[in-house]
Short mmCIF file of C-alpha atoms in Angstrom, two decimals:
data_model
loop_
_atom_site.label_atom_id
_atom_site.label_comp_id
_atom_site.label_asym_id
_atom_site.label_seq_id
_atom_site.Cartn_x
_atom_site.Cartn_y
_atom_site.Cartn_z
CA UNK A 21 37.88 8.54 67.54
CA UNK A 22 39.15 5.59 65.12
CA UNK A 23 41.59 7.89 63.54
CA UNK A 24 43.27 9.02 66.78
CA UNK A 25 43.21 5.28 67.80
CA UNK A 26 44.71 3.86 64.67
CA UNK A 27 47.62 6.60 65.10
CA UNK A 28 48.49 5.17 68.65
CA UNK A 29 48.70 2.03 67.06
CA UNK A 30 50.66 2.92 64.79
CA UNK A 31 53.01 5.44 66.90
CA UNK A 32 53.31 1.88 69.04
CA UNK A 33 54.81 0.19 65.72
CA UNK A 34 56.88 2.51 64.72
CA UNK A 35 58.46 2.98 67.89
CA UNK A 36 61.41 0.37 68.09
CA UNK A 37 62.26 2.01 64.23
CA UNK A 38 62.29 5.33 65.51
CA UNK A 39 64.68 4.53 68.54
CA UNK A 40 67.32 2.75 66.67
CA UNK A 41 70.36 5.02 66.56
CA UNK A 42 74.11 4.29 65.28
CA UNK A 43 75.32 7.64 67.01
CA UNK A 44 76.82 6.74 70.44
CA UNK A 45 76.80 9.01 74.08
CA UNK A 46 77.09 8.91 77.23
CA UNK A 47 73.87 8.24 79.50
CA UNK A 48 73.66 9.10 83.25
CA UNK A 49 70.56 7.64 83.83
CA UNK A 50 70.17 4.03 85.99
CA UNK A 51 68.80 2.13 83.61
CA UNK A 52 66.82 -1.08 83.99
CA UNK A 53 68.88 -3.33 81.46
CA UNK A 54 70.57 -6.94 81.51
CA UNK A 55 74.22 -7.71 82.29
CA UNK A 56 75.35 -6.40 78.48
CA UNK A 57 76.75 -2.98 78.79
CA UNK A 58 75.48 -0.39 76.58
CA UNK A 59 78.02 -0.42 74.39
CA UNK A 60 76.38 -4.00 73.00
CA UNK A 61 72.67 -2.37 73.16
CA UNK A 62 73.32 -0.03 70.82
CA UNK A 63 70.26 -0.95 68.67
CA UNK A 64 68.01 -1.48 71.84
CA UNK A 65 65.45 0.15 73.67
CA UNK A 66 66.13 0.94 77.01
CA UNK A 67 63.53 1.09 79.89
CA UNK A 68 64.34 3.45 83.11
CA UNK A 69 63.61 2.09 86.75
CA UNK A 70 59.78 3.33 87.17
CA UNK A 71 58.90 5.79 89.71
CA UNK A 72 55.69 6.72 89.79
CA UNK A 73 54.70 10.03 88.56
CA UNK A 74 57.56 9.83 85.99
CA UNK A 75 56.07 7.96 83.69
CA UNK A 76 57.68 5.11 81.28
CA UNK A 77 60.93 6.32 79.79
CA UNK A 78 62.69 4.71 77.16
CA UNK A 79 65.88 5.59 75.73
CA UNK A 80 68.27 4.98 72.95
CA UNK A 81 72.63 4.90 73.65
CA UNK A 82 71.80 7.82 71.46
CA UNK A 83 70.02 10.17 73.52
CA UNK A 84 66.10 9.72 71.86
CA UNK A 85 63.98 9.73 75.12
CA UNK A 86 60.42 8.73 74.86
CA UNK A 87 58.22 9.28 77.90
CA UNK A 88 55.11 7.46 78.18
CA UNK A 89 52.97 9.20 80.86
CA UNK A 90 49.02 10.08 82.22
CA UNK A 91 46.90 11.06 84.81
CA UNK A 92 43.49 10.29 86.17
CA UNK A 93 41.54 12.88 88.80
CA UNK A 94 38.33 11.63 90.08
CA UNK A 95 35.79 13.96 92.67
CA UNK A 96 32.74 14.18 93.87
CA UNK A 97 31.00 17.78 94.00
CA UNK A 98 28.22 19.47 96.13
CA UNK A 99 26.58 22.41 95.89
CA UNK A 100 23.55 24.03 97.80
CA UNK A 101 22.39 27.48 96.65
CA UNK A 102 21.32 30.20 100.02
CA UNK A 103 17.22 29.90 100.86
CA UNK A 104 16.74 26.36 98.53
CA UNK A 105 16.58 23.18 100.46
CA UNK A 106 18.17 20.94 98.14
CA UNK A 107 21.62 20.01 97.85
CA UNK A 108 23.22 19.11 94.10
CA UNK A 109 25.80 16.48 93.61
CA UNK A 110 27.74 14.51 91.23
CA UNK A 111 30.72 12.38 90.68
CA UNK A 112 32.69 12.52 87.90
CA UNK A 113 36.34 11.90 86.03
CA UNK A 114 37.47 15.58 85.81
CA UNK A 115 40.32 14.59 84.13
CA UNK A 116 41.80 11.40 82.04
CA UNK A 117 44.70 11.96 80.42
CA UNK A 118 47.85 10.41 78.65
CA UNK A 119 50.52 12.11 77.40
CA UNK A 120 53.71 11.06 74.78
CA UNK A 121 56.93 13.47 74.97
CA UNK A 122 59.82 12.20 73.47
CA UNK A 123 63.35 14.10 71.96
CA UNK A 124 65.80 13.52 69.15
CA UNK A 125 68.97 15.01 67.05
CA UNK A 126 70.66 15.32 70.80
CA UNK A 127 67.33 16.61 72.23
CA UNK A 128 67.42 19.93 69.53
CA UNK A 129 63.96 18.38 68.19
CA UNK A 130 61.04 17.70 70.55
CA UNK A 131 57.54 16.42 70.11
CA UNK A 132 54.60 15.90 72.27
CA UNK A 133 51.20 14.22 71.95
CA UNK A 134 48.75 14.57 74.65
CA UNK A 135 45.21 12.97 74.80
CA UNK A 136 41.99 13.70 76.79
CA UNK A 137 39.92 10.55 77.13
CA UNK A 138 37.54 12.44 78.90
CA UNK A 139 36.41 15.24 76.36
CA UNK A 140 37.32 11.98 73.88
CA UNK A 141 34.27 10.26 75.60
CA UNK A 142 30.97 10.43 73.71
CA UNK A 143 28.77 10.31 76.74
CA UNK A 144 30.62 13.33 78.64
CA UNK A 145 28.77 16.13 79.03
CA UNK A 146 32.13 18.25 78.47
CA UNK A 147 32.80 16.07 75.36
CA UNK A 148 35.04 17.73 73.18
CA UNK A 149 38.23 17.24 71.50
CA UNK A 150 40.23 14.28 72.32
CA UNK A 151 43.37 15.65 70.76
CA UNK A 152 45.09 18.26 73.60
CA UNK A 153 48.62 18.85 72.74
CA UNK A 154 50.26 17.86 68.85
CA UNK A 155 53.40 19.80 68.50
CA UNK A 156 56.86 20.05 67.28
CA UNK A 157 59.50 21.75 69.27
CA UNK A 158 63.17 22.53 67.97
CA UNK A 159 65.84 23.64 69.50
CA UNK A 160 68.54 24.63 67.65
CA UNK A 161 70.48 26.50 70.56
CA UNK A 162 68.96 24.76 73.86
CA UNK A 163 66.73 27.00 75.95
CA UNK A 164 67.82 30.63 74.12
CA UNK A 165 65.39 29.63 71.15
CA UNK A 166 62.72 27.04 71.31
CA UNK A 167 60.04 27.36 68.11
CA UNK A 168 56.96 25.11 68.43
CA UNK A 169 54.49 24.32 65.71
CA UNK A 170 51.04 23.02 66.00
CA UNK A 171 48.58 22.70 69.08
CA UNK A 172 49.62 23.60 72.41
CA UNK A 173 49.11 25.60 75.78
CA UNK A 174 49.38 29.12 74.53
CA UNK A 175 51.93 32.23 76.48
CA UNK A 176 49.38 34.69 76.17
CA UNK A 177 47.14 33.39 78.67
CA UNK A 178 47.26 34.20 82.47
CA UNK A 179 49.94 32.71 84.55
CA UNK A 180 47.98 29.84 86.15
CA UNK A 181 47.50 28.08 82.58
CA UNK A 182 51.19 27.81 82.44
CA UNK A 183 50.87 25.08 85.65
CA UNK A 184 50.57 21.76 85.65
CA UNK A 185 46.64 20.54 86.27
CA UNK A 186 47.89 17.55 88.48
CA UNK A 187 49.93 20.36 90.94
CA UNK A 188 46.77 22.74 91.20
CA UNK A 189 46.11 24.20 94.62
CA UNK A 190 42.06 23.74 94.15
CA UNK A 191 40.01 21.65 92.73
CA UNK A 192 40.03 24.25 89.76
CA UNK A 193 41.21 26.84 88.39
CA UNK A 194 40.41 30.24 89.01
CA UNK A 195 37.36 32.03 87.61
CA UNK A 196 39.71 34.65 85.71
CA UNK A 197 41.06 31.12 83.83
CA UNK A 198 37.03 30.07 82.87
CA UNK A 199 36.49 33.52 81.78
CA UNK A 200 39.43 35.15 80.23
CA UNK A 201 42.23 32.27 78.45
CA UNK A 202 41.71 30.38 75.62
CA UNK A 203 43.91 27.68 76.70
CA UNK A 204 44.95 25.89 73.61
CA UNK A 205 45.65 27.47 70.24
CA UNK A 206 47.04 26.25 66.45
CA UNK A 207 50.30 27.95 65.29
CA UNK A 208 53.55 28.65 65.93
CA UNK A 209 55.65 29.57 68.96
CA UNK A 210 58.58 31.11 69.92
CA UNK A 211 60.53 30.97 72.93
CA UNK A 212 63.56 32.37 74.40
CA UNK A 213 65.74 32.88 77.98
CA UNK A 214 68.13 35.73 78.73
CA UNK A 215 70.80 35.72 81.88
CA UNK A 216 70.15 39.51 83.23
CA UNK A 217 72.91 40.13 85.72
CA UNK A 218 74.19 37.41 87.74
CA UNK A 219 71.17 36.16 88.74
CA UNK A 220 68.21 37.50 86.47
CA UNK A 221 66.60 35.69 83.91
CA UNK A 222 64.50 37.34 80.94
CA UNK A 223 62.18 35.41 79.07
CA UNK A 224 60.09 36.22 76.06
CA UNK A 225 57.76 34.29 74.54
CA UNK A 226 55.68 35.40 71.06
CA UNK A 227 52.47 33.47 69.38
CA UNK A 228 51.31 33.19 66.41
CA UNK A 229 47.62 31.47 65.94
CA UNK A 230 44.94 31.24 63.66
CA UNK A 231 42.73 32.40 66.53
CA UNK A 232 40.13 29.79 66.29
CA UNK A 233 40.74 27.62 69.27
CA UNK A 234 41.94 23.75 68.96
CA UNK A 235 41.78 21.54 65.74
CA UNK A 236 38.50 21.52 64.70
CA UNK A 237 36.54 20.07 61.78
CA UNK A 238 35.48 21.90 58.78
CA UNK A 239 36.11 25.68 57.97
CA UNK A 240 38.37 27.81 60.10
CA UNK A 241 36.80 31.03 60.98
CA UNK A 242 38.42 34.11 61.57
CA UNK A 243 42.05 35.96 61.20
CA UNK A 244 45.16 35.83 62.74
CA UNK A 245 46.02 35.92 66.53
CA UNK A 246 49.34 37.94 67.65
CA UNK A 247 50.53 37.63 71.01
CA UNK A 248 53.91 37.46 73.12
CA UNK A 249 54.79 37.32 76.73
CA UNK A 250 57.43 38.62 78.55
CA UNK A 251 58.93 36.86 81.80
CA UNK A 252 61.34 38.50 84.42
CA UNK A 253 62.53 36.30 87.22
CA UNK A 254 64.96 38.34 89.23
CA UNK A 255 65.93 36.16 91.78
CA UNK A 256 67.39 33.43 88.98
CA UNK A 257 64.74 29.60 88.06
CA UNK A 258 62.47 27.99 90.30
CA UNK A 259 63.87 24.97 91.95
CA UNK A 260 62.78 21.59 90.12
CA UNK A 261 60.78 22.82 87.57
CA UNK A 262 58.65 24.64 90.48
CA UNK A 263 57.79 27.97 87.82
CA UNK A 264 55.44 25.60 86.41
CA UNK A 265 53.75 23.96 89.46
CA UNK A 266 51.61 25.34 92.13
CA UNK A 267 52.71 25.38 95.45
CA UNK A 268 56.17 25.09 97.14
CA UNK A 269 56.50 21.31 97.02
CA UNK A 270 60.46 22.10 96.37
CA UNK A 271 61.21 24.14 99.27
CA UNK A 272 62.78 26.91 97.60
CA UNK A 273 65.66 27.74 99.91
CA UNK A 274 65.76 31.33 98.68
CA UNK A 275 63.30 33.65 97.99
CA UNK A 276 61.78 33.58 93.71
CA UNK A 277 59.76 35.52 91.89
CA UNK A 278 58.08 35.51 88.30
CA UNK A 279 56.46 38.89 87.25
CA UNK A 280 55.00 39.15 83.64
CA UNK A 281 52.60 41.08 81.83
CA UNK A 282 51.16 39.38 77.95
CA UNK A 283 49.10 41.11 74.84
CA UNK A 284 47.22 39.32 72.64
CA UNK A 285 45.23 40.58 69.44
CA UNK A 286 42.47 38.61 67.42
CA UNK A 287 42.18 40.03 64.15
CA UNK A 288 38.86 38.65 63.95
CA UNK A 289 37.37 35.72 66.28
CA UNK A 290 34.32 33.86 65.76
CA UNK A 291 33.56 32.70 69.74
CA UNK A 292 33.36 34.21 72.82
CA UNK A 293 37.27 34.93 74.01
CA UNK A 294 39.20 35.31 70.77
CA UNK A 295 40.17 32.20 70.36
CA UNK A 296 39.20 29.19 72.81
CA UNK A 297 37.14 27.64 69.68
CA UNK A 298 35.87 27.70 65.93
CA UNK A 299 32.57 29.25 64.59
CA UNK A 300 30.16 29.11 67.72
CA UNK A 301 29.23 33.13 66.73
CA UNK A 302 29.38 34.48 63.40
CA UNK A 303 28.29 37.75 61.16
CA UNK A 304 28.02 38.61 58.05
CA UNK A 305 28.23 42.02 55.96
CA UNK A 306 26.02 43.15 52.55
CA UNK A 307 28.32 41.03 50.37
CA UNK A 308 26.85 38.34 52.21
CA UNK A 309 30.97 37.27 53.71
CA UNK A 310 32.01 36.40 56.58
CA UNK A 311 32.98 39.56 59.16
CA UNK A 312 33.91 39.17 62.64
CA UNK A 313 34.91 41.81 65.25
CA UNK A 314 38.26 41.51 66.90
CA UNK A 315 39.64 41.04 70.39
CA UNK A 316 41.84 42.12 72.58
CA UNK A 317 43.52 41.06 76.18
CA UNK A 318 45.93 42.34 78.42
CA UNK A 319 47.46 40.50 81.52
CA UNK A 320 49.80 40.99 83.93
CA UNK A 321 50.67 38.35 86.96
CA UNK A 322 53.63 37.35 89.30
CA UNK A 323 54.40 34.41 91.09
CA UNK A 324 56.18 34.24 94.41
CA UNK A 325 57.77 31.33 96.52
CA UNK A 326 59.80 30.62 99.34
CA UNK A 327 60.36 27.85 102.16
CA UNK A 328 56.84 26.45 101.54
CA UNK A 329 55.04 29.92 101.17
CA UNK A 330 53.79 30.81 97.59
CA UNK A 331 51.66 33.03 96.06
CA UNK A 332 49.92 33.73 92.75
CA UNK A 333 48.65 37.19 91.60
CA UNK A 334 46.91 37.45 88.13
CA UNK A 335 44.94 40.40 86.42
CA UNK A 336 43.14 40.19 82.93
CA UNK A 337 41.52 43.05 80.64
CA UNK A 338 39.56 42.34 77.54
CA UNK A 339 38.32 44.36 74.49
CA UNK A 340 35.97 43.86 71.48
CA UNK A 341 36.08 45.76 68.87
CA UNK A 342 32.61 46.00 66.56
CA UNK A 343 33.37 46.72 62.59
CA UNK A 344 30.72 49.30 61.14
CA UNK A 345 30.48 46.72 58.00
CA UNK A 346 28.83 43.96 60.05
CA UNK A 347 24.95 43.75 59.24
CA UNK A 348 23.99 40.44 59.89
CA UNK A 349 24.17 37.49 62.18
CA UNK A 350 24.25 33.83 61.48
CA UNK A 351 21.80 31.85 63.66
CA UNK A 352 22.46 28.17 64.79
CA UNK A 353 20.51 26.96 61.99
CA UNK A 354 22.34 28.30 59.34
CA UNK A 355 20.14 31.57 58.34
CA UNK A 356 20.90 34.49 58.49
CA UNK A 357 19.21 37.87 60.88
CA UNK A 358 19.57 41.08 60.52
CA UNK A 359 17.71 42.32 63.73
CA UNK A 360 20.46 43.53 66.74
CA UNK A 361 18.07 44.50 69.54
CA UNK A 362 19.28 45.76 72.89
CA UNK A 363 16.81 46.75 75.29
CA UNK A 364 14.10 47.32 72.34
CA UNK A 365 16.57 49.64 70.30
CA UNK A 366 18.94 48.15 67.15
CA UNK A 367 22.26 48.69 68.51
CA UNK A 368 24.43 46.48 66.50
CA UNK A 369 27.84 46.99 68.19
CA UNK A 370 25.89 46.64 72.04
CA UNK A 371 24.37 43.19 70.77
CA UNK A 372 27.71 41.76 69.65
CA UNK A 373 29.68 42.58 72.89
CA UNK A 374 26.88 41.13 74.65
CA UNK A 375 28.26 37.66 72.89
CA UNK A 376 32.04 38.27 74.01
CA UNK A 377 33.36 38.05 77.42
CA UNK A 378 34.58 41.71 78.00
CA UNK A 379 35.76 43.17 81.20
CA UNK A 380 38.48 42.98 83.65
CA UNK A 381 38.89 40.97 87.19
CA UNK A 382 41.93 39.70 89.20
CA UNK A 383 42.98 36.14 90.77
CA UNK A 384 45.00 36.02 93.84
CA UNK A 385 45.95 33.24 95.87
CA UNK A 386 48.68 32.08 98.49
CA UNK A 387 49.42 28.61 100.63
CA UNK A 388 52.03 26.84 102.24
CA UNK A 389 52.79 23.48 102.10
CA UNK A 390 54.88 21.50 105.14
CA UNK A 391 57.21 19.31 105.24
CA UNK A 392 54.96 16.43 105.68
CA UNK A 393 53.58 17.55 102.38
CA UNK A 394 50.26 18.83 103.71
CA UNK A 395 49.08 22.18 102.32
CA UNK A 396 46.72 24.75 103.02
CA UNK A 397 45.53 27.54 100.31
CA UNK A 398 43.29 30.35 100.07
CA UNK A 399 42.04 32.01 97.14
CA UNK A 400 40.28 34.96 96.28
CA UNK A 401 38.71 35.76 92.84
CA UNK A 402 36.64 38.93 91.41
CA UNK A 403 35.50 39.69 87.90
CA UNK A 404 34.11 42.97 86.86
CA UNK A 405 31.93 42.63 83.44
CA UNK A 406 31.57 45.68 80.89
CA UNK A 407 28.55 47.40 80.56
CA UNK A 408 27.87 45.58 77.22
CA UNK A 409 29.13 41.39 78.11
CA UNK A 410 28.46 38.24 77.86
CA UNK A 411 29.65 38.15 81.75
CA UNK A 412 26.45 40.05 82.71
CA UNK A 413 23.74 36.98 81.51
CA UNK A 414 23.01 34.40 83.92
CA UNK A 415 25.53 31.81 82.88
CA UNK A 416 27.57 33.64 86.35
CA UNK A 417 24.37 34.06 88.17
CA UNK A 418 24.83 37.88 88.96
CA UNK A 419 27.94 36.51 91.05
CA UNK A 420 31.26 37.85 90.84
CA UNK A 421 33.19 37.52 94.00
CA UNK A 422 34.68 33.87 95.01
CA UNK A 423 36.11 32.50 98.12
CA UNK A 424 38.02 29.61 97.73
CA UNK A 425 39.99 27.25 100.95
CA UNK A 426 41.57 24.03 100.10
CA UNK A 427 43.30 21.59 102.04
CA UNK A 428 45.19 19.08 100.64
CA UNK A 429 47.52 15.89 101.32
CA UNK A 430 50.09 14.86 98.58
CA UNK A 431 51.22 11.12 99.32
CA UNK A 432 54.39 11.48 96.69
CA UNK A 433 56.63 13.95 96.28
CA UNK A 434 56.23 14.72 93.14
CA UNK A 435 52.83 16.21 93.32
CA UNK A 436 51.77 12.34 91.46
CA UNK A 437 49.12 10.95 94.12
CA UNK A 438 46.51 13.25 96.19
CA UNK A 439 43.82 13.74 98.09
CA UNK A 440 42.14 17.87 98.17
CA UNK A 441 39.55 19.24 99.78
CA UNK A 442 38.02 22.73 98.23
CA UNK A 443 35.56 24.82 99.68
CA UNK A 444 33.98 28.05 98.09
CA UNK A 445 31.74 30.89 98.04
CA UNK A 446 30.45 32.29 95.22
CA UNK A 447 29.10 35.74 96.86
CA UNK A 448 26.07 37.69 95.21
CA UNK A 449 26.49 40.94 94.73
CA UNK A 450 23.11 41.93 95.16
CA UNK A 451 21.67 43.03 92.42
CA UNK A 452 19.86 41.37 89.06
CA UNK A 453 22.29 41.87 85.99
CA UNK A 454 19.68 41.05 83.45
CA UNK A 455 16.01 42.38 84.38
CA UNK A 456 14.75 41.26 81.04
CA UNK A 457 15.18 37.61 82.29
CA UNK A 458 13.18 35.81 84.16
CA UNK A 459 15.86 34.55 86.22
CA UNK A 460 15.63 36.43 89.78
CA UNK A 461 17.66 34.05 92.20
CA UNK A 462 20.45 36.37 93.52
CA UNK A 463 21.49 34.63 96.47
CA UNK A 464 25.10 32.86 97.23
CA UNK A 465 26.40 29.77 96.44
CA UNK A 466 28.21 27.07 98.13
CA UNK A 467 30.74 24.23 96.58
CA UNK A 468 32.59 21.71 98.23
CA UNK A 469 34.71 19.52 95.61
CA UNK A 470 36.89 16.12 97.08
CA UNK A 471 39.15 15.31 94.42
CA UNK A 472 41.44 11.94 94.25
CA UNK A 473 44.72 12.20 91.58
CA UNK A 474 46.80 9.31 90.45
CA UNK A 475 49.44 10.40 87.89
CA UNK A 476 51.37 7.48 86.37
#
């Protein structure tokens, strides 16, 4: 935590060096500035009229932007199981976040920092990595080529991960996001945008990761992670940056669409979806070395909106693959096993796909937002475990089907302040998944979520 902290100071510091320019252009902006023109402010910072949601923007007569911005979403959650009298609630700060973009060299270089002070928090029970996003973006054509380095949202995962959490529908995001995407990833990025016809737009996107998840301490664990993504929009760009926010806050005024499909390949992973974090599972072969199965996923979703209406469709397939050379298994504390027993037989490749998330399921969801920025959303959700997953243990409560109904009442519009009500059913399906468990509750589940968003 000091570390982090003692960079923001010194990011803060180094600011009014880094905006100092001697190059001169043109800027359209209204600016918030005294009676000198710019022409006189040439070493000066200059602060943009606020409007909330924006953030703090400061430029240079130069063109450097920096962008100062965050978000805060508090809710309070219920939920009350079928046939048990007791209802089970919290309140929490989902999310707490700040965020530093900012653009030089006539915006061809790009950086952003982004910070969760909730998973920074000690005393969260979803503690985790305060550092989100830590990247370098350049540009050296515009939007035909963009090539990222370091930690950031990667294109492999399903469409939803590629929208903004302050413009989500529901409270959260789908089940095939919790179960399938990895989210954030360390490497580097490419990508691209192609006119097709007079309208079309093509755009690929590639990834390159060490396949262990966010920055992590210690030893990274694992190969290489090979992915790409491929984009076709044939109807031209969503209307103020709406291909990247959920619902149809802009109005599109003609009809837009988004289908893609995305590959990914884990040349060894050490946790449970090929790459959401470092060392939580690993195994070991006779030479006493580290050796880790691989994983696969395949997705394909599209993206529709028009006059209000939109709609989100999203499917995901995973595959592990079990090397013959694996013979033991590292336990938490350190020692190693070299016992694999699935329903009272050794079965070495069963008991490691029982530790990965393998199967298949599909997302869909549709809403429409009026005029007076009200929206209503529905969302449907199934997942489909393998015969041999970690889906089929009662983390998921032998339920796979969700129902999901939100309501919600934006007060900007710029999807920055908001009040949402979600309702859902998670739906038994009837049977026990795991009869060597003890666990024998099968019934449905209900969850109602109020969430309150301020994004600054």
């Amino acid at each position: 935590m000091k570390k982090y902290l003692l960079f923001l100071i010194g990011l803060f510091l180094f600011l009014p060096v880094m905006a100092q320019t001697d190059e001169g252009s043109d800027d359209a902006e209204i600016v918030e500035a005294s009676n000198e023109s710019l022409s006189d402010i040439d070493n000066k910072v200059v602060l943009h009229r606020y409007k909330m949601g924006d953030g703090l923007r400061l430029t240079t007569q130069g063109g450097n932007k920096l962008v100062i911005s965050g978000m805060v979403q508090t809710s309070v959650e219920s939920r009350r199981f079928e046939d048990v009298d007791q209802m089970y609630n919290r309140f929490r700060v989902r999310r707490a976040r700040v965020r530093f973009d900012g653009s030089v060299y006539h915006d061809k270089l790009r950086f952003r920092l982004g910070l969760d002070l909730v998973k920074g928090s000690e005393t969260d029970d979803d503690s985790g990595s305060l550092l989100m996003d830590a990247y370098a973006a350049y540009r050296p054509w515009g939007s035909k080529l963009v090539v990222s380095f370091g930690q950031r949202s990667t294109p492999t995962d399903n469409y939803e991960l590629q929208m903004s959490s302050h413009t989500l529908q529901f409270g959260e995001r789908s089940k095939i996001t919790s179960a399938f995407s990895t989210i954030r990833e360390l490497g580097v990025f490419a990508e691209s945008s192609f006119r097709v016809g007079s309208k079309g737009l093509l755009r690929p996107a590639i990834a390159i990761t060490d396949g262990s998840g966010p920055i992590s301490e210690g030893k990274r664990y694992g190969g290489l992670k090979y992915g790409g993504r491929l984009n076709y929009l044939p109807f031209g760009a969503f209307r103020s940056m709406g291909g990247s926010r959920e619902g149809d806050m802009a109005y599109e005024l003609t009809p837009k669409l988004s289908v893609g499909i995305a590959y990914s390949y884990a040349d060894g992973t050490s946790d449970r979806r090929g790459g959401r974090s470092n060392g939580d599972i690993l195994y070991m072969n006779d030479r006493d070395e580290i050796d880790l199965p691989d994983y696969a996923k395949l997705v394909a979703d599209f993206a529709f909106k028009y006059r209000g209406f939109s709609m989100l469709g999203e499917y995901a397939k995973t595959w592990g693959y079990v090397p013959s050379s694996i013979t033991k298994r590292v336990r938490n504390d350190g020692t190693t096993a070299t016992t694999f027993d699935v329903n009272g037989e050794q079965n070495v490749e069963a008991y490691i796909k029982n530790r990965m998330m393998l199967g298949q399921g599909f997302n869909i969801q549709a809403g429409y937002m009026l005029r007076s920025l009200w929206s209503f959303d529905l969302r449907y959700t199934y997942l489909k475990p393998d015969e041999y997953s970690y889906m089929n243990n009662n983390l998921y409560f032998n339920r796979h089907n969700f129902y999901d109904f939100s309501v919600s009442k934006y007060l900007t519009r710029n999807y920055a302040a908001k009040i949402q009500l979600t309702v859902g059913l998670a739906r038994s399906n009837g049977e026990n998944r795991t009869p060597d468990s003890t666990y024998t509750y099968n019934g449905n589940e209900w969850i109602g979520n109020l969430l309150f968003q301020f994004k600054f």
